[in-house]
Short mmCIF file of C-alpha atoms in Angstrom, two decimals:
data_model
loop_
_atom_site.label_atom_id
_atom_site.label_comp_id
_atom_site.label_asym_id
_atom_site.label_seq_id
_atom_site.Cartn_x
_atom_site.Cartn_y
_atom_site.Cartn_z
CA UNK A 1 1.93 -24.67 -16.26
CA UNK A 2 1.64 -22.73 -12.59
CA UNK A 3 -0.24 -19.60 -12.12
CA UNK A 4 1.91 -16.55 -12.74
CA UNK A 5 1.64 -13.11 -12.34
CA UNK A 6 2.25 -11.97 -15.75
CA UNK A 7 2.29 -8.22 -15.63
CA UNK A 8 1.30 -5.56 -13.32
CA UNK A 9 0.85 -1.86 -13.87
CA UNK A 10 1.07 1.41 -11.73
CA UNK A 11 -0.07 5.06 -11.23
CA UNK A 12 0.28 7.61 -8.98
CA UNK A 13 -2.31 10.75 -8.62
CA UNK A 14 -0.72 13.85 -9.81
CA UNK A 15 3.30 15.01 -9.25
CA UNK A 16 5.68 13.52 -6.90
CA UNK A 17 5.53 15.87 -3.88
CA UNK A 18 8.78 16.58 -1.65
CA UNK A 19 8.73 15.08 1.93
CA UNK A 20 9.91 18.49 3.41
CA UNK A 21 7.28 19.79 1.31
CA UNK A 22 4.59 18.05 3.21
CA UNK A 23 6.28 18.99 6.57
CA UNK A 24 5.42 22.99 6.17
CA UNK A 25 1.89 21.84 5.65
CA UNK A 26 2.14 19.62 8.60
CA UNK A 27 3.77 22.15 10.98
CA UNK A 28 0.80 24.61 10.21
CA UNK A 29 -2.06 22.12 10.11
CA UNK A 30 -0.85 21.12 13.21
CA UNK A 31 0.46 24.29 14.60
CA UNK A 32 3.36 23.24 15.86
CA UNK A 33 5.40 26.01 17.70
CA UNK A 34 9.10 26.34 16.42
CA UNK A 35 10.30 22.92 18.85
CA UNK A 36 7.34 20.74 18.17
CA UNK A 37 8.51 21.81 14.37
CA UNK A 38 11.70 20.58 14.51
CA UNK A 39 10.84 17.63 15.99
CA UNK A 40 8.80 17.14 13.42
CA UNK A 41 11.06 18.20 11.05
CA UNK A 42 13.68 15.30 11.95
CA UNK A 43 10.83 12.77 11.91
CA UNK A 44 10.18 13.40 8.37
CA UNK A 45 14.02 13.17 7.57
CA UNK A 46 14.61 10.19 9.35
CA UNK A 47 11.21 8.25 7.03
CA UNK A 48 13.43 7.01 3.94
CA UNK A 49 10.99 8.84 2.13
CA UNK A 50 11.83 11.39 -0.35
CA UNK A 51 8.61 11.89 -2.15
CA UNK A 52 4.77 11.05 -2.00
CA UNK A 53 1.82 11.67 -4.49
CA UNK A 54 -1.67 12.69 -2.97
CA UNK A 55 -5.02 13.05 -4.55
CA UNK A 56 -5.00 16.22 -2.75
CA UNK A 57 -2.78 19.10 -4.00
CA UNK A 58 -2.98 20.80 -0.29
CA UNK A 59 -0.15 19.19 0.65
CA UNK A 60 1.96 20.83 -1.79
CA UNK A 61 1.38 24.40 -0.10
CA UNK A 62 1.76 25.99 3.64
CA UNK A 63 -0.40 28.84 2.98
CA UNK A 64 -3.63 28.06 3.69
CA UNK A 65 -5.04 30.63 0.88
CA UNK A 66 -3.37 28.18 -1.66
CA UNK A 67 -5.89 25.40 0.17
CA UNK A 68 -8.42 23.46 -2.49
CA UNK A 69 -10.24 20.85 -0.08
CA UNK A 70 -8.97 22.11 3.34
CA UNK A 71 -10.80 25.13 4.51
CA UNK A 72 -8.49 28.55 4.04
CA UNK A 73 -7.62 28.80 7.69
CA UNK A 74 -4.69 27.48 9.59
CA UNK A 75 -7.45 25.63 12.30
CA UNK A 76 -9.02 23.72 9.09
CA UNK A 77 -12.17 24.60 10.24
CA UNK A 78 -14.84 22.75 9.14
CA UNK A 79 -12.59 20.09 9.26
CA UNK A 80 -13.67 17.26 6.23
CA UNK A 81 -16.24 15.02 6.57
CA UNK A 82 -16.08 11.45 5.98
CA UNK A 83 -18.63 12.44 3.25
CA UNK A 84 -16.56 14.77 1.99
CA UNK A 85 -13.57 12.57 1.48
CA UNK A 86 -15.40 9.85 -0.08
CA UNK A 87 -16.82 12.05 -2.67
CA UNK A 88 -12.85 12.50 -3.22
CA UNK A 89 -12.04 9.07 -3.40
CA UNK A 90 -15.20 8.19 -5.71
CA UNK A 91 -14.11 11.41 -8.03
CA UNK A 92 -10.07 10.40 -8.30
CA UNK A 93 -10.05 7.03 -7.90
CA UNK A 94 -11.62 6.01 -11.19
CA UNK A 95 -9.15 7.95 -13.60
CA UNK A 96 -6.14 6.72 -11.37
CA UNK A 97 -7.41 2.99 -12.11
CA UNK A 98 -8.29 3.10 -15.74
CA UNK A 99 -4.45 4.38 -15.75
CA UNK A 100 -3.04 1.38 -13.38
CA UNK A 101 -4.93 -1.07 -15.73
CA UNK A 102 -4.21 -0.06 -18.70
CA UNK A 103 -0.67 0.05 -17.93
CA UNK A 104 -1.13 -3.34 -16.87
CA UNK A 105 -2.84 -5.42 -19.79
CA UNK A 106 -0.55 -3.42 -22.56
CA UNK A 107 2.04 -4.90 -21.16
CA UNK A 108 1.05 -8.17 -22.32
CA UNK A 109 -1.47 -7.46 -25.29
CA UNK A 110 -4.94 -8.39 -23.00
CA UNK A 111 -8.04 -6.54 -23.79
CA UNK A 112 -10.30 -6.15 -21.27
CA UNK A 113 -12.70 -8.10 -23.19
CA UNK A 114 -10.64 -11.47 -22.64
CA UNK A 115 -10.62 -10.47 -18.49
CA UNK A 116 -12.81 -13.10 -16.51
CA UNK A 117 -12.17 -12.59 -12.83
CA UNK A 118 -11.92 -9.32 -11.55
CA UNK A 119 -10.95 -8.66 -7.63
CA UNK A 120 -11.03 -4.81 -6.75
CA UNK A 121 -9.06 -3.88 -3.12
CA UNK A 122 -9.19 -1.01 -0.97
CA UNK A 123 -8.83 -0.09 2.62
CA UNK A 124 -9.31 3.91 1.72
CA UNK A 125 -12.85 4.21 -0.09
CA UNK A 126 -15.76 2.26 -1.04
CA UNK A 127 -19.08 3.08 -2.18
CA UNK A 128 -22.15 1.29 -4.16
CA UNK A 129 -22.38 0.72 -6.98
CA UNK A 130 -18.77 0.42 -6.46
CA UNK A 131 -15.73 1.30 -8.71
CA UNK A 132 -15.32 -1.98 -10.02
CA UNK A 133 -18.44 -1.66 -12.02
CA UNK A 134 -17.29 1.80 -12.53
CA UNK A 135 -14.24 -0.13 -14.31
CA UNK A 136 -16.44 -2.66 -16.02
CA UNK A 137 -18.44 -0.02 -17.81
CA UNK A 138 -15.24 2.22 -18.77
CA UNK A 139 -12.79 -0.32 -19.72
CA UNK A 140 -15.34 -2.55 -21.64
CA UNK A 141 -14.63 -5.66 -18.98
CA UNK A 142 -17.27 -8.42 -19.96
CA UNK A 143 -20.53 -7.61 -18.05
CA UNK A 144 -20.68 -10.93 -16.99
CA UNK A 145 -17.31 -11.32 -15.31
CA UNK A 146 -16.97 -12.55 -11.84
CA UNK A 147 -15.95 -9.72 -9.50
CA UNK A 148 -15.03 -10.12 -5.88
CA UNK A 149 -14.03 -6.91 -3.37
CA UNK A 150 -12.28 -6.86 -0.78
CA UNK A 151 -12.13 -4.03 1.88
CA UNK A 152 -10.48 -3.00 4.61
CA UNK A 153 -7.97 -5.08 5.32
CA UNK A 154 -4.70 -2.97 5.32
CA UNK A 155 -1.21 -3.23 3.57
CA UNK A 156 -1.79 -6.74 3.14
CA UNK A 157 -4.51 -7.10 1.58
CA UNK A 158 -3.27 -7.77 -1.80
CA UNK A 159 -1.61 -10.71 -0.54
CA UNK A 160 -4.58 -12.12 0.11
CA UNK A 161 -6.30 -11.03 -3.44
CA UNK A 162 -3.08 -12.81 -4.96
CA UNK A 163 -4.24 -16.23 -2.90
CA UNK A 164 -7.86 -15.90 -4.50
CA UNK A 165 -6.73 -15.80 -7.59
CA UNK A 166 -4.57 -18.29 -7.20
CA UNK A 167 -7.47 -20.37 -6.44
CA UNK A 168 -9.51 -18.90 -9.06
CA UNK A 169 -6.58 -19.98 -11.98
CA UNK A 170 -6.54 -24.10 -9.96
CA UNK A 171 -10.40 -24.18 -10.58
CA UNK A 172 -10.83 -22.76 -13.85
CA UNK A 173 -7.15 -23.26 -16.05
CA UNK A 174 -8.45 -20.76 -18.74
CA UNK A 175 -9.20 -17.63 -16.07
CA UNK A 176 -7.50 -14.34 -16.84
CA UNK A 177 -7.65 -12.72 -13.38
CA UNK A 178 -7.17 -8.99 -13.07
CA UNK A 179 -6.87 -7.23 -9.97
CA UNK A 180 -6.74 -3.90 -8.51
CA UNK A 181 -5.59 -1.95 -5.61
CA UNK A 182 -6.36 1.68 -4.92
CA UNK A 183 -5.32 3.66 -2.10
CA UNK A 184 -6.26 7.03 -1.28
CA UNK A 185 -4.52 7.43 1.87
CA UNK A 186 -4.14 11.03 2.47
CA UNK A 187 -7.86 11.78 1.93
CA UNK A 188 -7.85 10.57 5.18
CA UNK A 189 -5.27 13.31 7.06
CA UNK A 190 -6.22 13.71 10.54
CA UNK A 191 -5.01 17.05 11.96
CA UNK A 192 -4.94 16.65 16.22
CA UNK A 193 -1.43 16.19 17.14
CA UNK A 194 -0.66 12.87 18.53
CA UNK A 195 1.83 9.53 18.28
CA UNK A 196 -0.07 7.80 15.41
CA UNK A 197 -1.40 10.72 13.53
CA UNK A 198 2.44 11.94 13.44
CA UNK A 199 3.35 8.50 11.99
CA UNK A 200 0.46 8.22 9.58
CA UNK A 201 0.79 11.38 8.30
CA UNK A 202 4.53 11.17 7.67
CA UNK A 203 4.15 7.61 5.68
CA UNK A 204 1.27 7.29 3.93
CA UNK A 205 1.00 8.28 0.09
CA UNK A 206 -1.70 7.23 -2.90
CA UNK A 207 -1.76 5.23 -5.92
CA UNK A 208 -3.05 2.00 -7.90
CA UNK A 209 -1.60 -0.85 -9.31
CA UNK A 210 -3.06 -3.50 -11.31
CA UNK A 211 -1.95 -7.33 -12.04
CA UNK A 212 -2.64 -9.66 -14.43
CA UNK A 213 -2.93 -13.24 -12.76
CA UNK A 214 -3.51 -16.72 -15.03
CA UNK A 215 -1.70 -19.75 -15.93
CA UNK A 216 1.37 -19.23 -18.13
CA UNK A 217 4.64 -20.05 -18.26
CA UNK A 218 6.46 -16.76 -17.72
CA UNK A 219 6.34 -13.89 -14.84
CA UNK A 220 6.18 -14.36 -11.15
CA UNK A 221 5.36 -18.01 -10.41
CA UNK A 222 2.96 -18.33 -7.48
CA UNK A 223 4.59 -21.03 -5.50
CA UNK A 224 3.20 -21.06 -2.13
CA UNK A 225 1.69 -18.61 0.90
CA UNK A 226 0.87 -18.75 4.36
CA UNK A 227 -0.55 -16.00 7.16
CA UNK A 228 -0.11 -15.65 10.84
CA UNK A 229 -1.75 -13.11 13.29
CA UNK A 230 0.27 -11.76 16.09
CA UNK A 231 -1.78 -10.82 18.75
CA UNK A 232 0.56 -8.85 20.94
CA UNK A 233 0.22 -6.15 18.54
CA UNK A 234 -4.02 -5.93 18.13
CA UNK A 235 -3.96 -2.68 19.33
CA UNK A 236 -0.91 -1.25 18.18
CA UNK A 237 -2.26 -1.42 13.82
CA UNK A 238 -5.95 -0.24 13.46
CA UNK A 239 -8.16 1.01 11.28
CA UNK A 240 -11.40 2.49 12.10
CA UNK A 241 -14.18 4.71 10.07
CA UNK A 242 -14.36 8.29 11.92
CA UNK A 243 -16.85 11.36 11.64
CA UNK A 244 -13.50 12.89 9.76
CA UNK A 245 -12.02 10.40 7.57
CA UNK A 246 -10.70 6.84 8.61
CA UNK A 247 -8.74 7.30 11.92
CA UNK A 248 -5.43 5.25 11.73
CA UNK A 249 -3.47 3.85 14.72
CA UNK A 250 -0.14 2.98 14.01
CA UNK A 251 1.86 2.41 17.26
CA UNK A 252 5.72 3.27 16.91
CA UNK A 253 6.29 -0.14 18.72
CA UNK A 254 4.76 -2.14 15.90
CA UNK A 255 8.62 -2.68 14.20
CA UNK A 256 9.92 -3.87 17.56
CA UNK A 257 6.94 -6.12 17.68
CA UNK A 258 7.09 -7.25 14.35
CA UNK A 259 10.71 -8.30 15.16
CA UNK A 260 10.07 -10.15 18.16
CA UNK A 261 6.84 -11.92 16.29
CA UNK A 262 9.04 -12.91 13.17
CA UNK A 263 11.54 -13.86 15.67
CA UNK A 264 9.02 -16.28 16.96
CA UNK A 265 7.71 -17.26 13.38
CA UNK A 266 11.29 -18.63 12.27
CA UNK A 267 10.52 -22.15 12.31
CA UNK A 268 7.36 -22.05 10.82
CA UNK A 269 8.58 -19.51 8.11
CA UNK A 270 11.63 -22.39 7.73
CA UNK A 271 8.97 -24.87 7.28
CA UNK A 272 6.84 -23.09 4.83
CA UNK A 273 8.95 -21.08 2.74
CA UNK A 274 12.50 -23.14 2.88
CA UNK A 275 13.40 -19.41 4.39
CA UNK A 276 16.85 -20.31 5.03
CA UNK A 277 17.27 -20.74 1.08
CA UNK A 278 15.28 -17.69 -0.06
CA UNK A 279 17.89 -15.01 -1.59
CA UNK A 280 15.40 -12.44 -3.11
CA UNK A 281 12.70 -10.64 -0.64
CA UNK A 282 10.07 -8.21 -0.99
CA UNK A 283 9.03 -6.42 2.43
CA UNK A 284 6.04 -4.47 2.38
CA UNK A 285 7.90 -0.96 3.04
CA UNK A 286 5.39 -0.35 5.83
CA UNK A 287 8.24 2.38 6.77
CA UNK A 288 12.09 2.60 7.37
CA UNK A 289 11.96 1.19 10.87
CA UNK A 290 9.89 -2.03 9.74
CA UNK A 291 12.16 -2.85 7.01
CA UNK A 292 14.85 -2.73 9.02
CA UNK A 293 13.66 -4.65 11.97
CA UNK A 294 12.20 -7.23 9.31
CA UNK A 295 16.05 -7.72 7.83
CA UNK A 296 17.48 -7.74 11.00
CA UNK A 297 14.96 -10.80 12.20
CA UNK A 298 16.31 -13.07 9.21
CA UNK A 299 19.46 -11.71 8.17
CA UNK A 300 18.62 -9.93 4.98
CA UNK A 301 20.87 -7.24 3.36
CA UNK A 302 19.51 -3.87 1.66
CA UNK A 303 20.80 -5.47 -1.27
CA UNK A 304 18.17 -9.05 -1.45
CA UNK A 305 15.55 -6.12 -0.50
CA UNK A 306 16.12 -3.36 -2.34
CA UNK A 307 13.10 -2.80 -4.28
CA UNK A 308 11.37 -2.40 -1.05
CA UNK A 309 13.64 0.38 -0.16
CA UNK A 310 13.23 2.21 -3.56
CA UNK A 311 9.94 2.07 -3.89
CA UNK A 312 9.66 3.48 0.08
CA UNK A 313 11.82 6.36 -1.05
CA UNK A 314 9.97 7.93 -4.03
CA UNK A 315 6.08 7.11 -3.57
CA UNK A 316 6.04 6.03 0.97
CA UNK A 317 4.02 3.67 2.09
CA UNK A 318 0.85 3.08 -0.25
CA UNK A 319 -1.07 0.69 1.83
CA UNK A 320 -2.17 -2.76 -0.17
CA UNK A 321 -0.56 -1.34 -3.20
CA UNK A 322 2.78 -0.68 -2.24
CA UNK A 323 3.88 -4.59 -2.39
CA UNK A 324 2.33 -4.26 -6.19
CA UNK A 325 4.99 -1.80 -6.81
CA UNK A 326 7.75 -4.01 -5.19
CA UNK A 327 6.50 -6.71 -6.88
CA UNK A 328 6.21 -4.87 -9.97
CA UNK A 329 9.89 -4.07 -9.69
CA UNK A 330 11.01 -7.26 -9.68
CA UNK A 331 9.42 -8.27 -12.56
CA UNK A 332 11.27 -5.62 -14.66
CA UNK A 333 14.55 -6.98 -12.57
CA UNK A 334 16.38 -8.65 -15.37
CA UNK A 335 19.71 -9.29 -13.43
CA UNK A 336 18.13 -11.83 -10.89
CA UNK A 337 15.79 -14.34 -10.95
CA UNK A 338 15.26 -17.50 -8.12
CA UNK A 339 12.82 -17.34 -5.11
CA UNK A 340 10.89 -14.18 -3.92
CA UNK A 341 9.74 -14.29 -0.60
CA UNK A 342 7.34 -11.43 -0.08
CA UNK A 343 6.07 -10.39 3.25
CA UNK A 344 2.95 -8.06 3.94
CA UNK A 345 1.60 -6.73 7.69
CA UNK A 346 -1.55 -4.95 8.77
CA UNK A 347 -3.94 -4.79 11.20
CA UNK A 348 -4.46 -7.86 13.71
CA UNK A 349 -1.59 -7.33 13.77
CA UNK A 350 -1.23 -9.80 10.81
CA UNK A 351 1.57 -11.13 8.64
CA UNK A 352 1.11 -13.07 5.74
CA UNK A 353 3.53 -14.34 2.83
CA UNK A 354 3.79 -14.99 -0.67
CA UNK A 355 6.78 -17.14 -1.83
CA UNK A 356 7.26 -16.39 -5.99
CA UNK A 357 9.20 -17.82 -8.29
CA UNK A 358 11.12 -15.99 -10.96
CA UNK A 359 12.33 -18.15 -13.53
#
């Protein structure tokens, strides 16, 4: 038998909130004058995104009396500590992953008594002890189970929690390896007007997703992965700890870069992944632009990638746990099955890949 993801689970912090919802609040945290606010206006149309969820209900409101974590004043003022935020993320993040995991082991009758790895991801929030014990103590995971974190690392990091437990499941055949992504992006809004805050704040959405990883003979087979960094774009993807939240840089040439890069990574994608066979894909929908650019570099229709698509239209981009939800997707896809090649990028600027098997 191979390793397989078996199931994975999702959840989203309260109700799907509008795109042109979030622009009003945008236009006045910002405030924009009426041609700044069109331009941002077509910005938001032009994301592929419909709705996002936030652990913040601000977002659903432009008045700032209606405002629950912002101050009640259209200069935000005091603007939200880090501190502040992180109290947020250690407050919501907790219920929203009981809900992800639960999701996930029902699927597949596991208790969380028979879990013996247990990898926790998150670029968004972090604090000690951390919410993985959190988890352990809620959830009734064994006390002794082997837990592993990783932070920090950007939409794809749970690519590379997928390759640990990979190895995890080739050392020890009887592990039952559950991990979890949760991203609280929007705790981290940044309100000066510039290039990347414009982008960041017109992707980024929250939720968790859990997935159940061991040997078995059904689910997503793990067949194979690779990584590559591109170091053209180091300074166009970053990630940094501010007095005011995390402080994202997202360039708006990192699609034309990631298209030249992949470009350039052909061959050794060919080599790899048998690329040139592949008829399924799942693109981490880092935004409209990169999925495009992405299909355009090797051919791919909407159609082999539409998952990626969907799941960019009702939740945006959800950092490391977005390609869960892809993933997720095509797992509950019961009209294809074959090779899945799915791709993940993030700071460095960094690619890596995860061919699956769905059998």
């Amino acid at each position: 038998m191979e390793n397989h993801i078996l199931s994975i689970g999702t959840a989203n912090p309260g109700v799907p909130i509008p795109q042109m919802q979030i622009s009003k609040f945008m236009k006045l945290a910002h405030q924009l004058d009426e041609i700044e606010g069109r331009k941002l206006n077509f910005v938001y149309k032009a994301s592929g995104i419909d709705f996002r969820h936030s652990a913040l209900e601000d977002f659903k409101f432009d008045n700032p009396e209606d405002f629950r974590f912002f101050p009640p004043n259209e200069a935000l003022e005091p603007f939200p500590s880090t501190d502040q935020r992180m109290q947020v993320f250690e407050k919501e993040a907790l219920a929203l992953s009981i809900a992800a995991v639960s999701n996930c082991l029902g699927k597949v009758n596991v208790i969380p008594n028979d879990i013996t790895h247990f990898i926790l991801v998150s670029c968004t929030g972090m604090y000690a002890p951390g919410l993985e014990i959190d988890l352990i103590h809620e959830l009734g995971i064994p006390s002794n189970v082997e837990r592993y974190c990783i932070h920090f690392m950007g939409c794809y990091a749970a690519f590379n929690a997928i390759k640990l437990a990979d190895r995890i499941c080739d050392a020890d055949p009887a592990a039952k390896v559950l991990i979890l992504s949760v991203e609280l992006c929007t705790i981290h809004f940044q309100k000066e007007y510039n290039e990347d805050n414009l982008i960041a704040n017109a992707i980024f959405g929250d939720g968790a997703a859990a997935a159940l990883v061991s040997k078995a003979s059904t689910g997503l087979a793990i067949k194979n992965y690779g990584s590559q960094i591109i170091k053209e774009g180091v300074q166009d993807m970053a990630w940094r700890i501010g007095n005011f939240g995390f402080e994202m840089k997202l360039s708006k040439y990192v699609p034309e870069l990631l298209h030249k890069g992949l470009a350039e990574l052909s061959d050794y994608l060919e080599q790899l992944h048998q690329l040139s066979k592949v008829e399924h894909f799942a693109v981490h929908p880092g935004g409209k632009q990169i999925l495009q650019k992405v299909e355009e570099a090797f051919g791919i229709s909407t159609l082999q990638n539409n998952h990626s698509h969907d799941v960019l239209k009702q939740y945006g981009n959800m950092s490391s746990v977005t390609i869960l939800f892809v993933l997720e997707r095509w797992l509950k896809d019961e009209n294809r099955k074959g090779n899945i090649l799915a791709m993940g990028f993030g700071p460095g600027l960094t690619l890596e890949t995860l061919l699956l098997d769905k059998s």
